[in-house]
Tab-separated table of C-alpha atoms in Angstrom:
chain	number	residue	atom	x	y	z
A	1	MET	CA	222.496	-43.487	-96.654
A	2	THR	CA	220.687	-46.783	-96.028
A	3	GLU	CA	222.931	-49.671	-95.063
A	4	LEU	CA	221.780	-53.277	-94.748
A	5	LEU	CA	223.464	-56.551	-93.881
A	6	ILE	CA	221.660	-59.781	-94.741
A	7	ARG	CA	223.562	-62.406	-92.830
A	8	GLY	CA	224.159	-66.103	-93.303
A	9	GLY	CA	221.703	-67.052	-96.047
A	10	SER	CA	222.107	-69.449	-98.960
A	11	VAL	CA	222.686	-66.824	-101.641
A	12	HIS	CA	222.019	-67.340	-105.334
A	13	THR	CA	225.113	-65.738	-106.908
A	14	PRO	CA	226.144	-65.733	-110.587
A	15	GLU	CA	228.690	-68.430	-109.718
A	16	GLY	CA	226.085	-70.582	-107.984
A	17	PRO	CA	224.578	-70.870	-104.512
A	18	ARG	CA	226.778	-70.279	-101.466
A	19	GLN	CA	226.531	-69.354	-97.817
A	20	ALA	CA	227.271	-65.668	-97.613
A	21	ASP	CA	226.447	-62.269	-96.199
A	22	VAL	CA	225.036	-59.588	-98.476
A	23	HIS	CA	226.024	-56.002	-97.729
A	24	VAL	CA	223.773	-53.280	-99.195
A	25	THR	CA	224.717	-49.605	-99.310
A	26	ASP	CA	222.376	-46.927	-100.621
A	27	GLY	CA	220.214	-49.415	-102.504
A	28	VAL	CA	223.058	-51.223	-104.256
A	29	ILE	CA	224.778	-54.495	-103.366
A	30	ALA	CA	228.237	-53.580	-102.102
A	31	ALA	CA	229.592	-57.040	-101.276
A	32	VAL	CA	228.680	-60.731	-101.153
A	33	GLU	CA	231.197	-62.491	-98.922
A	34	PRO	CA	231.304	-65.377	-96.404
A	35	SER	CA	231.615	-62.954	-93.491
A	36	ILE	CA	231.137	-59.195	-93.594
A	37	ASP	CA	231.668	-56.767	-90.737
A	38	ALA	CA	229.345	-53.778	-91.124
A	39	PRO	CA	228.750	-52.316	-87.647
A	40	GLY	CA	226.426	-49.525	-88.746
A	41	ALA	CA	224.208	-51.627	-90.985
A	42	LYS	CA	220.718	-52.800	-90.165
A	43	LEU	CA	221.001	-56.554	-89.591
A	44	VAL	CA	218.682	-59.052	-91.254
A	45	GLU	CA	219.176	-62.634	-90.062
A	46	ALA	CA	218.848	-65.058	-92.991
A	47	ARG	CA	220.356	-68.301	-91.672
A	48	GLY	CA	218.458	-71.251	-93.078
A	49	MET	CA	216.906	-69.031	-95.768
A	50	TYR	CA	217.450	-68.600	-99.489
A	51	VAL	CA	218.501	-65.134	-100.674
A	52	LEU	CA	217.411	-64.766	-104.300
A	53	PRO	CA	217.463	-61.947	-106.864
A	54	GLY	CA	214.145	-60.156	-107.287
A	55	GLY	CA	211.963	-61.571	-110.022
A	56	VAL	CA	211.380	-59.968	-113.424
A	57	ASP	CA	207.978	-60.780	-114.924
A	58	VAL	CA	208.292	-59.938	-118.618
A	59	HIS	CA	204.575	-60.369	-119.379
A	60	VAL	CA	201.895	-58.660	-117.298
A	61	HIS	CA	198.702	-56.740	-118.100
A	62	SER	CA	198.124	-53.857	-115.708
A	63	ARG	CA	194.776	-52.843	-117.334
A	64	ASP	CA	195.856	-49.297	-116.472
A	65	PRO	CA	194.942	-47.005	-118.184
A	66	GLY	CA	191.614	-48.130	-119.557
A	67	TYR	CA	190.164	-50.614	-117.073
A	68	PRO	CA	191.528	-49.808	-113.609
A	69	GLU	CA	188.556	-51.597	-112.018
A	70	LYS	CA	190.173	-54.845	-113.230
A	71	GLU	CA	193.687	-53.852	-112.100
A	72	ASP	CA	195.776	-50.714	-111.819
A	73	PHE	CA	199.494	-50.205	-111.346
A	74	ALA	CA	199.088	-49.964	-107.567
A	75	SER	CA	197.331	-53.319	-107.155
A	76	LEU	CA	199.477	-55.011	-109.826
A	77	THR	CA	202.759	-53.950	-108.269
A	78	THR	CA	201.602	-54.683	-104.725
A	79	ALA	CA	200.789	-58.231	-105.819
A	80	ALA	CA	204.162	-58.445	-107.557
A	81	ALA	CA	206.025	-57.249	-104.459
A	82	ALA	CA	204.235	-59.741	-102.230
A	83	GLY	CA	205.416	-62.520	-104.547
A	84	GLY	CA	209.047	-61.455	-104.810
A	85	ILE	CA	208.711	-59.839	-108.243
A	86	THR	CA	210.570	-56.517	-108.258
A	87	VAL	CA	210.241	-55.668	-111.973
A	88	VAL	CA	207.135	-56.015	-114.147
A	89	LEU	CA	207.072	-55.424	-117.900
A	90	ASP	CA	203.617	-54.277	-118.927
A	91	MET	CA	202.063	-55.208	-122.252
A	92	PRO	CA	200.895	-52.431	-124.608
A	93	ASN	CA	197.239	-53.445	-125.072
A	94	THR	CA	195.917	-51.042	-122.463
A	95	VAL	CA	193.509	-48.280	-123.531
A	96	PRO	CA	194.783	-46.313	-125.282
A	97	ALA	CA	197.190	-48.874	-126.666
A	98	VAL	CA	200.870	-47.922	-126.530
A	99	ASP	CA	201.356	-47.228	-130.246
A	100	SER	CA	203.247	-43.931	-130.042
A	101	ALA	CA	205.918	-42.245	-127.957
A	102	GLY	CA	203.381	-39.839	-126.484
A	103	VAL	CA	201.150	-42.629	-125.219
A	104	LEU	CA	204.159	-44.483	-123.812
A	105	GLU	CA	205.322	-41.393	-121.936
A	106	SER	CA	201.827	-40.745	-120.532
A	107	LYS	CA	201.509	-44.351	-119.392
A	108	ALA	CA	204.960	-44.211	-117.809
A	109	ALA	CA	203.954	-41.136	-115.804
A	110	LEU	CA	200.774	-42.869	-114.630
A	111	ALA	CA	202.669	-46.007	-113.634
A	112	HIS	CA	205.337	-44.023	-111.805
A	113	SER	CA	202.697	-42.345	-109.660
A	114	LYS	CA	201.417	-45.712	-108.387
A	115	ALA	CA	204.099	-48.385	-108.745
A	116	ARG	CA	205.563	-50.157	-105.713
A	117	VAL	CA	208.110	-52.071	-107.803
A	118	ASP	CA	210.032	-51.165	-110.934
A	119	PHE	CA	208.313	-51.384	-114.295
A	120	GLY	CA	209.043	-51.377	-118.006
A	121	LEU	CA	206.683	-50.828	-120.917
A	122	TRP	CA	206.225	-52.793	-124.123
A	123	ALA	CA	205.268	-50.886	-127.282
A	124	LEU	CA	202.662	-51.983	-129.822
A	125	ILE	CA	203.211	-52.870	-133.465
A	126	ARG	CA	200.163	-52.188	-135.616
A	127	SER	CA	199.769	-53.074	-139.281
A	128	THR	CA	200.209	-49.346	-140.012
A	129	SER	CA	203.184	-48.718	-137.709
A	130	THR	CA	206.053	-46.810	-139.299
A	131	PRO	CA	209.806	-46.983	-138.682
A	132	GLU	CA	209.664	-43.455	-137.282
A	133	GLN	CA	207.039	-44.452	-134.701
A	134	LEU	CA	209.126	-47.417	-133.573
A	135	GLU	CA	212.237	-45.256	-133.295
A	136	ALA	CA	210.364	-42.704	-131.185
A	137	MET	CA	208.956	-45.360	-128.842
A	138	ALA	CA	212.410	-46.879	-128.411
A	139	ALA	CA	213.807	-43.440	-127.572
A	140	ALA	CA	210.984	-42.998	-125.034
A	141	GLY	CA	212.148	-46.151	-123.241
A	142	ALA	CA	210.226	-49.098	-124.712
A	143	ILE	CA	211.479	-52.491	-123.527
A	144	GLY	CA	210.554	-54.064	-126.864
A	145	PHE	CA	207.761	-54.361	-129.410
A	146	LYS	CA	204.701	-56.615	-129.366
A	147	ALA	CA	202.642	-57.718	-132.375
A	148	TYR	CA	199.253	-59.279	-131.716
A	149	LEU	CA	198.854	-61.557	-134.708
A	150	ALA	CA	195.125	-62.077	-135.482
A	151	TYR	CA	194.056	-59.091	-133.340
A	152	SER	CA	192.507	-56.013	-134.945
A	153	PHE	CA	192.863	-52.434	-133.766
A	154	SER	CA	189.865	-50.212	-133.037
A	155	LEU	CA	190.656	-46.776	-134.434
A	156	SER	CA	188.008	-45.015	-132.364
A	157	ARG	CA	188.777	-46.719	-129.052
A	158	LYS	CA	192.547	-47.057	-129.636
A	159	GLN	CA	192.197	-50.648	-128.457
A	160	VAL	CA	193.550	-54.053	-129.490
A	161	GLN	CA	190.691	-56.529	-129.857
A	162	TYR	CA	189.924	-59.954	-131.264
A	163	SER	CA	187.217	-59.521	-133.906
A	164	PRO	CA	187.509	-62.376	-136.436
A	165	GLY	CA	185.567	-61.944	-139.662
A	166	SER	CA	184.357	-58.426	-138.842
A	167	ASP	CA	183.957	-55.922	-141.681
A	168	ASP	CA	183.669	-52.960	-139.300
A	169	SER	CA	185.339	-49.961	-140.946
A	170	ASP	CA	186.545	-48.860	-137.511
A	171	LEU	CA	188.803	-51.896	-137.293
A	172	GLU	CA	192.322	-51.784	-138.658
A	173	ALA	CA	193.586	-55.142	-139.906
A	174	PRO	CA	195.874	-57.124	-137.607
A	175	PRO	CA	199.640	-56.982	-138.114
A	176	ASP	CA	200.713	-59.934	-140.248
A	177	TYR	CA	203.935	-61.589	-141.345
A	178	GLY	CA	204.389	-58.890	-143.982
A	179	THR	CA	204.245	-56.271	-141.226
A	180	LEU	CA	206.978	-58.094	-139.330
A	181	ALA	CA	209.168	-58.415	-142.437
A	182	LYS	CA	208.698	-54.740	-143.347
A	183	LEU	CA	209.630	-53.481	-139.865
A	184	ALA	CA	212.401	-56.005	-139.156
A	185	PRO	CA	215.284	-53.766	-140.321
A	186	VAL	CA	214.387	-50.920	-137.945
A	187	VAL	CA	213.741	-53.301	-135.036
A	188	ALA	CA	217.110	-54.952	-135.669
A	189	ARG	CA	218.853	-51.579	-135.724
A	190	LEU	CA	217.194	-50.557	-132.457
A	191	GLY	CA	218.377	-53.774	-130.805
A	192	LEU	CA	215.081	-54.508	-129.063
A	193	PRO	CA	213.152	-57.803	-129.022
A	194	LEU	CA	210.012	-58.279	-131.080
A	195	ALA	CA	207.426	-60.385	-129.250
A	196	ILE	CA	204.469	-62.065	-130.906
A	197	HIS	CA	201.154	-63.343	-129.677
A	198	ALA	CA	201.574	-66.556	-131.631
A	199	GLU	CA	198.211	-67.553	-133.110
A	200	ASP	CA	197.871	-67.759	-136.882
A	201	PRO	CA	194.647	-66.025	-138.026
A	202	ALA	CA	193.983	-68.400	-140.918
A	203	VAL	CA	194.150	-71.435	-138.639
A	204	LEU	CA	191.930	-69.727	-136.069
A	205	ALA	CA	189.405	-68.872	-138.780
A	206	ALA	CA	189.302	-72.474	-139.938
A	207	PHE	CA	188.568	-73.724	-136.424
A	208	HIS	CA	186.201	-70.916	-135.383
A	209	ARG	CA	183.067	-72.267	-133.676
A	210	PRO	CA	180.599	-71.504	-130.884
A	211	VAL	CA	182.274	-72.004	-127.517
A	212	PHE	CA	180.169	-73.311	-124.637
A	213	THR	CA	182.523	-75.792	-122.941
A	214	TYR	CA	186.224	-76.052	-122.195
A	215	GLN	CA	186.585	-78.657	-124.936
A	216	ASP	CA	185.025	-76.201	-127.387
A	217	TRP	CA	187.574	-73.652	-126.211
A	218	LEU	CA	190.472	-76.014	-126.876
A	219	ALA	CA	189.102	-76.948	-130.284
A	220	SER	CA	188.729	-73.297	-131.282
A	221	ARG	CA	192.355	-72.404	-130.398
A	222	PRO	CA	194.301	-75.464	-131.619
A	223	PRO	CA	198.063	-75.842	-131.146
A	224	GLU	CA	198.437	-75.782	-134.939
A	225	ALA	CA	197.658	-72.045	-134.763
A	226	GLU	CA	200.577	-71.502	-132.405
A	227	ALA	CA	202.962	-73.661	-134.418
A	228	ALA	CA	202.044	-71.998	-137.730
A	229	ALA	CA	202.559	-68.515	-136.272
A	230	VAL	CA	205.928	-69.425	-134.774
A	231	SER	CA	207.150	-71.005	-138.013
A	232	ALA	CA	205.978	-68.190	-140.273
A	233	ALA	CA	207.216	-65.371	-138.043
A	234	ALA	CA	210.598	-67.068	-137.655
A	235	ALA	CA	210.874	-67.551	-141.428
A	236	VAL	CA	210.303	-63.884	-142.269
A	237	MET	CA	212.555	-62.661	-139.447
A	238	ARG	CA	215.408	-65.153	-139.795
A	239	GLU	CA	217.754	-63.044	-141.924
A	240	SER	CA	217.044	-59.774	-140.099
A	241	GLY	CA	218.982	-60.373	-136.908
A	242	VAL	CA	215.926	-59.476	-134.838
A	243	GLN	CA	215.387	-61.396	-131.611
A	244	LEU	CA	211.943	-62.920	-132.095
A	245	HIS	CA	210.287	-63.594	-128.772
A	246	VAL	CA	207.410	-66.055	-128.498
A	247	ALA	CA	205.142	-65.054	-125.638
A	248	HIS	CA	203.269	-67.562	-123.462
A	249	LEU	CA	204.235	-70.721	-125.381
A	250	SER	CA	201.560	-73.299	-124.627
A	251	SER	CA	201.967	-76.400	-126.781
A	252	ALA	CA	204.277	-79.210	-127.808
A	253	LEU	CA	203.671	-78.305	-131.466
A	254	GLY	CA	204.627	-74.681	-130.820
A	255	LEU	CA	207.803	-75.779	-129.063
A	256	GLN	CA	208.685	-78.126	-131.926
A	257	ALA	CA	208.158	-75.327	-134.454
A	258	ALA	CA	210.418	-73.035	-132.448
A	259	GLU	CA	213.168	-75.629	-132.182
A	260	ASP	CA	212.962	-76.313	-135.923
A	261	ALA	CA	213.312	-72.577	-136.581
A	262	MET	CA	216.278	-72.325	-134.210
A	263	ARG	CA	218.037	-75.138	-136.066
A	264	ALA	CA	217.402	-73.229	-139.309
A	265	GLY	CA	219.189	-70.205	-137.877
A	266	ALA	CA	216.444	-68.017	-136.452
A	267	SER	CA	217.145	-66.009	-133.290
A	268	ILE	CA	214.257	-66.930	-130.985
A	269	SER	CA	213.645	-66.672	-127.259
A	270	LEU	CA	210.816	-68.589	-125.647
A	271	GLU	CA	208.641	-67.768	-122.667
A	272	THR	CA	206.085	-70.009	-121.016
A	273	CYS	CA	203.936	-69.668	-117.891
A	274	PRO	CA	203.360	-71.632	-114.661
A	275	GLN	CA	199.811	-72.549	-115.709
A	276	PHE	CA	201.167	-74.406	-118.754
A	277	LEU	CA	203.834	-76.146	-116.655
A	278	LEU	CA	201.677	-77.245	-113.714
A	279	LEU	CA	198.115	-77.674	-115.032
A	280	THR	CA	196.268	-79.514	-117.785
A	281	GLU	CA	192.790	-79.486	-119.314
A	282	GLN	CA	191.804	-82.062	-116.688
A	283	ASP	CA	192.004	-79.343	-114.027
A	284	PHE	CA	189.084	-77.374	-115.454
A	285	ASP	CA	186.465	-79.254	-113.430
A	286	ARG	CA	188.312	-78.222	-110.256
A	287	ILE	CA	189.320	-74.677	-111.212
A	288	GLY	CA	186.414	-73.519	-113.355
A	289	HIS	CA	186.271	-70.239	-115.279
A	290	ALA	CA	189.506	-68.913	-113.774
A	291	MET	CA	191.161	-71.349	-116.188
A	292	LYS	CA	189.703	-69.673	-119.279
A	293	MET	CA	192.661	-67.894	-120.880
A	294	LEU	CA	194.461	-67.402	-124.177
A	295	PRO	CA	196.284	-69.441	-125.179
A	296	PRO	CA	194.454	-72.227	-123.370
A	297	ILE	CA	195.875	-74.693	-120.876
A	298	ARG	CA	196.150	-77.870	-122.922
A	299	SER	CA	196.904	-81.587	-122.506
A	300	ALA	CA	199.266	-83.468	-120.212
A	301	ALA	CA	201.461	-84.155	-123.252
A	302	ASP	CA	201.746	-80.423	-123.926
A	303	ARG	CA	202.569	-79.747	-120.281
A	304	ASP	CA	205.252	-82.441	-120.224
A	305	ALA	CA	206.837	-81.156	-123.447
A	306	LEU	CA	207.051	-77.629	-122.061
A	307	VAL	CA	208.546	-78.805	-118.769
A	308	ASP	CA	211.129	-80.762	-120.767
A	309	GLY	CA	211.879	-77.702	-122.915
A	310	LEU	CA	212.431	-75.679	-119.761
A	311	ARG	CA	214.618	-78.399	-118.262
A	312	ARG	CA	216.737	-78.492	-121.441
A	313	GLY	CA	217.096	-74.718	-121.504
A	314	VAL	CA	215.314	-74.282	-124.841
A	315	ILE	CA	212.672	-72.297	-122.977
A	316	SER	CA	214.581	-69.766	-120.894
A	317	ILE	CA	211.916	-67.547	-119.303
A	318	VAL	CA	208.855	-68.178	-117.157
A	319	SER	CA	206.396	-65.285	-116.985
A	320	THR	CA	202.748	-65.096	-115.974
A	321	ASP	CA	200.631	-63.366	-118.640
A	322	HIS	CA	199.002	-61.843	-115.541
A	323	ALA	CA	195.611	-60.791	-116.953
A	324	PRO	CA	192.989	-59.938	-114.319
A	325	HIS	CA	189.289	-59.233	-114.781
A	326	THR	CA	186.484	-58.488	-112.360
A	327	ASP	CA	184.787	-61.365	-110.559
A	328	GLU	CA	181.581	-60.529	-112.409
A	329	GLU	CA	183.290	-60.859	-115.793
A	330	LYS	CA	184.804	-64.224	-114.846
A	331	SER	CA	181.530	-65.625	-113.431
A	332	ARG	CA	179.480	-65.198	-116.603
A	333	PRO	CA	178.474	-68.275	-118.651
A	334	PHE	CA	181.572	-69.842	-120.182
A	335	HIS	CA	181.082	-68.427	-123.680
A	336	GLU	CA	180.762	-64.905	-122.233
A	337	ALA	CA	183.360	-65.128	-119.461
A	338	ALA	CA	186.475	-62.968	-119.892
A	339	SER	CA	189.779	-64.672	-120.711
A	340	GLY	CA	192.685	-64.303	-118.324
A	341	SER	CA	193.916	-64.965	-114.804
A	342	PRO	CA	196.127	-63.158	-112.285
A	343	GLY	CA	199.443	-64.822	-111.543
A	344	VAL	CA	202.231	-62.385	-110.694
A	345	GLN	CA	202.038	-63.029	-106.935
A	346	THR	CA	202.570	-66.784	-107.318
A	347	LEU	CA	205.220	-66.750	-110.089
A	348	TYR	CA	208.317	-67.199	-107.919
A	349	LEU	CA	206.716	-69.740	-105.598
A	350	SER	CA	205.383	-71.868	-108.444
A	351	CYS	CA	208.779	-71.859	-110.159
A	352	LEU	CA	210.566	-72.775	-106.945
A	353	GLN	CA	208.208	-75.723	-106.636
A	354	LEU	CA	208.739	-76.786	-110.237
A	355	ALA	CA	212.517	-76.435	-109.933
A	356	LYS	CA	212.476	-78.498	-106.755
A	357	ASN	CA	210.444	-81.159	-108.539
A	358	LEU	CA	213.085	-81.207	-111.286
A	359	GLY	CA	215.860	-81.663	-108.735
A	360	ASP	CA	217.516	-78.227	-108.707
A	361	VAL	CA	215.651	-75.543	-106.809
A	362	TRP	CA	218.136	-72.854	-107.903
A	363	LEU	CA	216.876	-73.062	-111.485
A	364	ALA	CA	213.906	-70.945	-110.405
A	365	ALA	CA	216.026	-67.799	-110.059
A	366	ARG	CA	217.362	-68.321	-113.573
A	367	TRP	CA	213.868	-68.658	-115.089
A	368	VAL	CA	212.297	-65.815	-113.127
A	369	SER	CA	215.173	-63.361	-112.643
A	370	SER	CA	218.508	-63.636	-114.435
A	371	ALA	CA	217.282	-64.824	-117.850
A	372	PRO	CA	214.389	-62.335	-118.109
A	373	ALA	CA	216.620	-59.485	-116.901
A	374	THR	CA	219.130	-60.243	-119.649
A	375	PHE	CA	216.357	-60.616	-122.221
A	376	ALA	CA	215.000	-57.162	-121.314
A	377	GLY	CA	218.406	-55.463	-121.466
A	378	LEU	CA	218.533	-55.006	-117.691
A	379	GLN	CA	221.502	-57.295	-117.074
A	380	GLU	CA	223.665	-54.473	-115.741
A	381	SER	CA	221.404	-53.752	-112.765
A	382	LYS	CA	218.846	-56.547	-112.301
A	383	GLY	CA	218.740	-60.317	-112.014
A	384	SER	CA	221.834	-61.051	-109.917
A	385	VAL	CA	222.930	-60.976	-106.294
A	386	ALA	CA	226.336	-59.473	-106.972
A	387	PRO	CA	228.240	-56.256	-106.222
A	388	GLY	CA	227.021	-53.295	-108.269
A	389	PHE	CA	223.515	-54.637	-108.823
A	390	ASP	CA	220.353	-53.126	-107.411
A	391	ALA	CA	219.569	-54.668	-104.026
A	392	ASP	CA	216.343	-56.262	-105.266
A	393	LEU	CA	216.295	-59.309	-103.002
A	394	VAL	CA	213.865	-62.031	-101.983
A	395	ILE	CA	214.271	-63.998	-98.770
A	396	VAL	CA	212.601	-67.401	-98.983
A	397	ASP	CA	212.039	-69.981	-96.270
A	398	PRO	CA	212.710	-73.378	-97.898
A	399	LYS	CA	210.945	-75.136	-95.034
A	400	GLY	CA	207.854	-72.974	-95.140
A	401	LYS	CA	204.549	-73.735	-96.793
A	402	THR	CA	202.285	-71.461	-98.801
A	403	GLN	CA	198.658	-72.331	-99.511
A	404	VAL	CA	197.366	-70.069	-102.266
A	405	ALA	CA	194.191	-68.444	-100.939
A	406	ALA	CA	192.128	-65.637	-102.438
A	407	GLY	CA	192.215	-63.696	-99.177
A	408	ASP	CA	196.004	-63.398	-99.375
A	409	MET	CA	196.110	-62.115	-102.942
A	410	HIS	CA	196.724	-58.434	-103.667
A	411	SER	CA	195.518	-58.317	-107.259
A	412	ARG	CA	192.019	-56.937	-107.732
A	413	GLN	CA	191.083	-60.313	-109.203
A	414	ARG	CA	191.878	-62.565	-106.273
A	415	HIS	CA	190.681	-65.839	-107.774
A	416	GLY	CA	193.360	-67.234	-110.082
A	417	VAL	CA	194.317	-70.585	-111.553
A	418	MET	CA	196.768	-71.319	-108.717
A	419	GLU	CA	194.127	-70.941	-105.998
A	420	GLY	CA	194.190	-73.919	-103.631
A	421	MET	CA	197.675	-75.080	-104.611
A	422	GLU	CA	200.317	-75.576	-101.936
A	423	PHE	CA	203.993	-74.759	-102.412
A	424	ASP	CA	206.890	-76.007	-100.280
A	425	PHE	CA	208.265	-72.491	-99.764
A	426	ALA	CA	207.289	-69.224	-98.108
A	427	ILE	CA	208.428	-65.729	-99.044
A	428	LYS	CA	209.578	-64.017	-95.855
A	429	ASP	CA	210.668	-60.601	-97.129
A	430	VAL	CA	211.218	-58.664	-100.350
A	431	TYR	CA	213.561	-55.714	-100.870
A	432	LEU	CA	213.542	-53.122	-103.640
A	433	ARG	CA	216.894	-51.341	-103.752
A	434	GLY	CA	217.420	-52.297	-100.129
A	435	GLU	CA	214.015	-51.159	-98.857
A	436	PRO	CA	211.488	-53.724	-97.534
A	437	VAL	CA	208.922	-53.053	-100.200
A	438	MET	CA	205.830	-54.301	-98.354
A	439	ARG	CA	206.737	-52.468	-95.142
A	440	SER	CA	208.371	-49.223	-96.255
A	441	THR	CA	206.917	-46.089	-97.796
A	442	LYS	CA	210.374	-45.349	-99.237
A	443	ALA	CA	210.149	-48.278	-101.661
A	444	ARG	CA	208.752	-46.782	-104.856
A	445	GLY	CA	208.982	-48.155	-108.358
A	446	ARG	CA	210.924	-46.587	-111.195
A	447	MET	CA	210.756	-47.073	-114.930
A	448	VAL	CA	213.473	-49.349	-116.282
A	449	ARG	CA	214.956	-49.050	-119.755
A	450	PRO	CA	217.121	-51.439	-121.774
A	451	ALA	CA	220.828	-50.865	-121.259
A	452	LEU	CA	221.755	-51.118	-124.939
A	453	VAL	CA	219.534	-49.405	-127.480
A	454	ALA	CA	220.829	-48.184	-130.825
A	455	THR	CA	220.406	-44.534	-131.719
């Protein structure tokens, strides 16, 4: 039985921060008290440090299976562990896409063989998905369902792809608002969230154009597309009782649409990302192609609106949309360069910096850990430093500095949008169920499942 005593840190507890010792027995937090006597425990001195709950990134792309040269579960979860993220929830648009219970179970087995931190799996909603398929994926352990509005499905490659205007018979039409309305009753009964990639296909079609510059990119993916998708999805889901989750919210218009829908009675949760909270279109000249992503990083006004939404608690979750590619794919001419950036390793640090800038550094643990754990149905074991919870813990030096450098990144794509930024914190150690995950071969990831799923 492993026993650990983390002594004297500033601990983020459910009641707020306090100086305390944290006693861990057999991977679970046994006590959080001002002074604990545990003679047989391994002592970890944490005076002057923050002791935070491990992060839960609800939006990552492992690329595994399908494109392990971009990222696999080993490199993804090593990067997560180095950044204090102890749970990652992987999106279903791998190859094959996770559109059935069998694919979900196969992907779970693959992830389990490689993962250094815990993981959960999203399941895909296609335009042809049936209630029975959703029920089977929920029973197999899906965290929730994801619908890629405007994205087709290749029947031969079993792959989600963006192919606007194509008449290829191999492509199944994207899920639309009718799909969401049709499947809402079964999703509501299962008690799982339904996430959308919020871009309206009609708006995208109207603004479609050749893309050679970053301004072309912005013009081709306008915020109106996000706002229209949020409004329409919320309207068709409002009476169902389904929790509609808007992934990677990027614009002031999208936020306004979500707030309007909330006032009208829709159940909506909102997630945004550090790149939308810390960067603007003006950063492209400095960052270059690493900043090409979907949705795009927009204006200072959009950034400020999202920060304000986070400050007000309307946006509750910060994730990364961690989406790596090879260096060769990112270095192509802009119109050919792949879209996406790694980010899981810098999530906690960037949120600590943002929370400090807003005047309350402890908000970071809410955005990155407790709120996403509750959203994912993991609130009984993850997201809190409290007795009975998994000892997923992050020790942070509040007087340290971290300069984001490619050589320190563990993702296979080392060049991300945060490269070159400096944060006023340093992660000193990370524990997964009481094991130092970057230093111990005993720390291995497990699949997590929502605590409450209807049967």
